[in-house]
PDB file of C-alpha atoms and ligand atoms in Angstrom:
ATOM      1  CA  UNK I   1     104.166 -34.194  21.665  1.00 95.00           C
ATOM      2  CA  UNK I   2     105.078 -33.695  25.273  1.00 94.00           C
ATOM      3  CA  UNK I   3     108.383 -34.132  25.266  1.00 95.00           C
ATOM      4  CA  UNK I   4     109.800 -32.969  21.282  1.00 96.00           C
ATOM      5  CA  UNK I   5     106.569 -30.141  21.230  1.00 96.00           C
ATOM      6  CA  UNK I   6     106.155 -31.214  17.888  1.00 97.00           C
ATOM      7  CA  UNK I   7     102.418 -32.359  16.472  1.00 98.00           C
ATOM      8  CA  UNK I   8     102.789 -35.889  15.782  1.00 97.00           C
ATOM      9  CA  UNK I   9      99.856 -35.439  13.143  1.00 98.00           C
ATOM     10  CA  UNK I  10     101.087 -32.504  11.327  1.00 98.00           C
ATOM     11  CA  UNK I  11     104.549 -31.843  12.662  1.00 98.00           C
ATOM     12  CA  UNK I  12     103.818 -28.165  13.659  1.00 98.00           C
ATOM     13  CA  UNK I  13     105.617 -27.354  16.190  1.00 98.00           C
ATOM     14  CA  UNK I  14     103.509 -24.710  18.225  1.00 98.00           C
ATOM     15  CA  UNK I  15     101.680 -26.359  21.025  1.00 98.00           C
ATOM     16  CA  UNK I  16      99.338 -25.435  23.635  1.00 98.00           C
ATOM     17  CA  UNK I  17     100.183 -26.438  27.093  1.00 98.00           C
ATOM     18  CA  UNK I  18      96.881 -26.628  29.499  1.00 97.00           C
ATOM     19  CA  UNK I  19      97.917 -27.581  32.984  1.00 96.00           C
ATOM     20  CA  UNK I  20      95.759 -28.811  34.361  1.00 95.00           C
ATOM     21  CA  UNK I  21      93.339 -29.333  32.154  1.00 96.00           C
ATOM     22  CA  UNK I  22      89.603 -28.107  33.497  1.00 96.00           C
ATOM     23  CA  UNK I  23      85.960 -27.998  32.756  1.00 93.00           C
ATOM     24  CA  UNK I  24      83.518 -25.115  32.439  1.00 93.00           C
ATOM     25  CA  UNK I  25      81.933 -25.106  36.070  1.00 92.00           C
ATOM     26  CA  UNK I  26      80.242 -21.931  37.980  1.00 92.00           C
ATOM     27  CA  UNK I  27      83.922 -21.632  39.165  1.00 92.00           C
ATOM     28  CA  UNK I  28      85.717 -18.862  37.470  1.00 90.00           C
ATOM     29  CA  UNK I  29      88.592 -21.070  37.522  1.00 90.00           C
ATOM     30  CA  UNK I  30      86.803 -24.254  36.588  1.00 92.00           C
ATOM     31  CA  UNK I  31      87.217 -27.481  37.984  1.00 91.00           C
ATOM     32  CA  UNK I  32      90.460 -29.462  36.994  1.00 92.00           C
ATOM     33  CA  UNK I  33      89.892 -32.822  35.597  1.00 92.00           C
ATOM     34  CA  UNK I  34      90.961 -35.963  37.922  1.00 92.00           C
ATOM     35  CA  UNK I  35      92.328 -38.775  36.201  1.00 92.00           C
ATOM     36  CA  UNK I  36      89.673 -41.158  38.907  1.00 89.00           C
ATOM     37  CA  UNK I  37      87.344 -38.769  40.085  1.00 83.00           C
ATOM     38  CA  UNK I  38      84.995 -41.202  41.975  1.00 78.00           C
ATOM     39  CA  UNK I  39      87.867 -43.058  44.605  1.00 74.00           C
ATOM     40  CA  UNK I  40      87.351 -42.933  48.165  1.00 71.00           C
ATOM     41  CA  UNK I  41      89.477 -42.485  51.192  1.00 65.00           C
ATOM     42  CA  UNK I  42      88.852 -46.557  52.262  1.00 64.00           C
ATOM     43  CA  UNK I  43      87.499 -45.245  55.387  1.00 61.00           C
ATOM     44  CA  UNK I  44      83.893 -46.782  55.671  1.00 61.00           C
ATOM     45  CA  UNK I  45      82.783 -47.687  59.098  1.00 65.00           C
ATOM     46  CA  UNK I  46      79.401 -47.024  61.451  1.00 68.00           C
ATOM     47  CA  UNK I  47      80.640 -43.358  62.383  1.00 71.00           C
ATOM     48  CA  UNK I  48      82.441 -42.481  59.345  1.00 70.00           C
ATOM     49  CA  UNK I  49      80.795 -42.694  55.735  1.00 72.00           C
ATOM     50  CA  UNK I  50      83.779 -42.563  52.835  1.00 70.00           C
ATOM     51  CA  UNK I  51      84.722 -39.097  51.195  1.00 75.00           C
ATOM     52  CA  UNK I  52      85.128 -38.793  47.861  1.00 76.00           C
ATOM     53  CA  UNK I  53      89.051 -38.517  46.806  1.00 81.00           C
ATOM     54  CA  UNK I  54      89.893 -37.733  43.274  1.00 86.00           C
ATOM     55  CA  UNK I  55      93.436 -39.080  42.032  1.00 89.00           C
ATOM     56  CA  UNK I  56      95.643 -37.692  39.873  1.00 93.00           C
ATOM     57  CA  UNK I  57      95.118 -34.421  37.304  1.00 95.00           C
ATOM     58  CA  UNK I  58      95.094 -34.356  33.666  1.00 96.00           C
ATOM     59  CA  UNK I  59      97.520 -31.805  31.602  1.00 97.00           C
ATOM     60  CA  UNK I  60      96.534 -30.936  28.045  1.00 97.00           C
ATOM     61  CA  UNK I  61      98.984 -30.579  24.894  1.00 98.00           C
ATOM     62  CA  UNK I  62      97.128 -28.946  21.818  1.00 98.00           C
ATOM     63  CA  UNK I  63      98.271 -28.380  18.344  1.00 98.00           C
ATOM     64  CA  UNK I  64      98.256 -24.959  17.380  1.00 98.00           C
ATOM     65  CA  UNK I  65      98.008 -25.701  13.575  1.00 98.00           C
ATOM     66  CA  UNK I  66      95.402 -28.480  13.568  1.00 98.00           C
ATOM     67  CA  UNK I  67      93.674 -28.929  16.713  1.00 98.00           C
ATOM     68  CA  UNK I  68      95.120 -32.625  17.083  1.00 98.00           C
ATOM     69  CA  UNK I  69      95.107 -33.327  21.272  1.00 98.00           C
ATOM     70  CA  UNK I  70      97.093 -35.470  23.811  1.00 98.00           C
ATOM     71  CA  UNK I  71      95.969 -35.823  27.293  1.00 97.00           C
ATOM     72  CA  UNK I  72      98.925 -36.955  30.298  1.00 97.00           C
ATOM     73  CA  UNK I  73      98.100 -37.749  33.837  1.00 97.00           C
ATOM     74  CA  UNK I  74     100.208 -36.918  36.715  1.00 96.00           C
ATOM     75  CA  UNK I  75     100.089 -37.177  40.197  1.00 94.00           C
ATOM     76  CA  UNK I  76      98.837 -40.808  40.029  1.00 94.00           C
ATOM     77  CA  UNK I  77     100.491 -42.662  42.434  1.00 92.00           C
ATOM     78  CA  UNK I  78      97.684 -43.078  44.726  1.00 87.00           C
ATOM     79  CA  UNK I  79      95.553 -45.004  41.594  1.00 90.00           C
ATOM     80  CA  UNK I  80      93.630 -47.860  43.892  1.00 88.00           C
ATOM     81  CA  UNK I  81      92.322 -50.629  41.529  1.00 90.00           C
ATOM     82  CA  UNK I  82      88.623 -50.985  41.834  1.00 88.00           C
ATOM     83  CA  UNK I  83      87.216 -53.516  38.868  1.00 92.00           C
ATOM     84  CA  UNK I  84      83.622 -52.861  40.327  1.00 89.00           C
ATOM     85  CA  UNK I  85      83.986 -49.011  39.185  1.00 86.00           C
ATOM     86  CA  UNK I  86      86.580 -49.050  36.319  1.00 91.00           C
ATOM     87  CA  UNK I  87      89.628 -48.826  37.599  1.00 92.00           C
ATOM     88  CA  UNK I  88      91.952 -51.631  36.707  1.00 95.00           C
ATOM     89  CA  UNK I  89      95.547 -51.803  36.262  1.00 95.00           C
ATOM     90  CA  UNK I  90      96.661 -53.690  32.975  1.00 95.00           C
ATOM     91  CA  UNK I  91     100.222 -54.624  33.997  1.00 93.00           C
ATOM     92  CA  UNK I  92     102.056 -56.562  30.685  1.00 94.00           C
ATOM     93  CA  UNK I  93     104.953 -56.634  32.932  1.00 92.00           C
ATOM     94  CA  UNK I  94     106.792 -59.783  32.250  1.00 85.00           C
ATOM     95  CA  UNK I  95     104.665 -61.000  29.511  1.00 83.00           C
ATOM     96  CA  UNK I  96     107.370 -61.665  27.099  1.00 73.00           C
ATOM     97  CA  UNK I  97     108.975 -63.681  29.691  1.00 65.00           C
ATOM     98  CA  UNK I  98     107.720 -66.643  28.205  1.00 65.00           C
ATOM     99  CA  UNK I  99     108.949 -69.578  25.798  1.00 68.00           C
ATOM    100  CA  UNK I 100     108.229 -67.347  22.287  1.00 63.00           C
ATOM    101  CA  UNK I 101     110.549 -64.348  22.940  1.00 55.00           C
TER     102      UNK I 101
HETATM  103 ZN1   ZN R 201      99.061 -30.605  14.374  1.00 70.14          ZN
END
């Protein structure tokens, strides 16, 4: 869908681009959607409490015909894993490296 712009559900191919995507806030321009909303900066010490450092944005594609959605992320590079709060990386990376290719 992002890259033919054709609905992979009903093969339409008029598609709504929403970049980035946002929620209804008292904003008029609402507040765009972080991929991690809830990382900090690392920082953490006696004079200096952590800020709050969303990562990444989320783009919406939507089907014009049927409604069907995608969501993409960009800007993620700075994605810190943090089991404890959700945020893991599952890397496959090699796993067919084994004796059963
Ligand atoms: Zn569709």
């Amino acid at each position: 869908m992002k890259k033919a712009h054709v609905c992979p559900k009903c093969s339409a191919r008029k598609i709504w681009l929403i970049e980035p995507f946002r929620l209804v806030d008292d904003t008029l321009a609402g507040q765009p959607v972080a991929v991690v909303a809830h990382q900090t900066d690392g920082a953490g010490s006696f004079f200096r409490v952590p800020r709050r450092e969303p990562k990444g944005v989320v783009d919406l594609y939507v089907c014009a015909a049927c409604g069907y959605s995608e969501m993409w992320a960009r800007d993620i590079e700075g994605l810190v894993e943090d089991p404890s709060r959700g945020v893991r990386l599952l890397d496959a990376t090699g796993a067919h490296e084994g004796p059963f290719r």
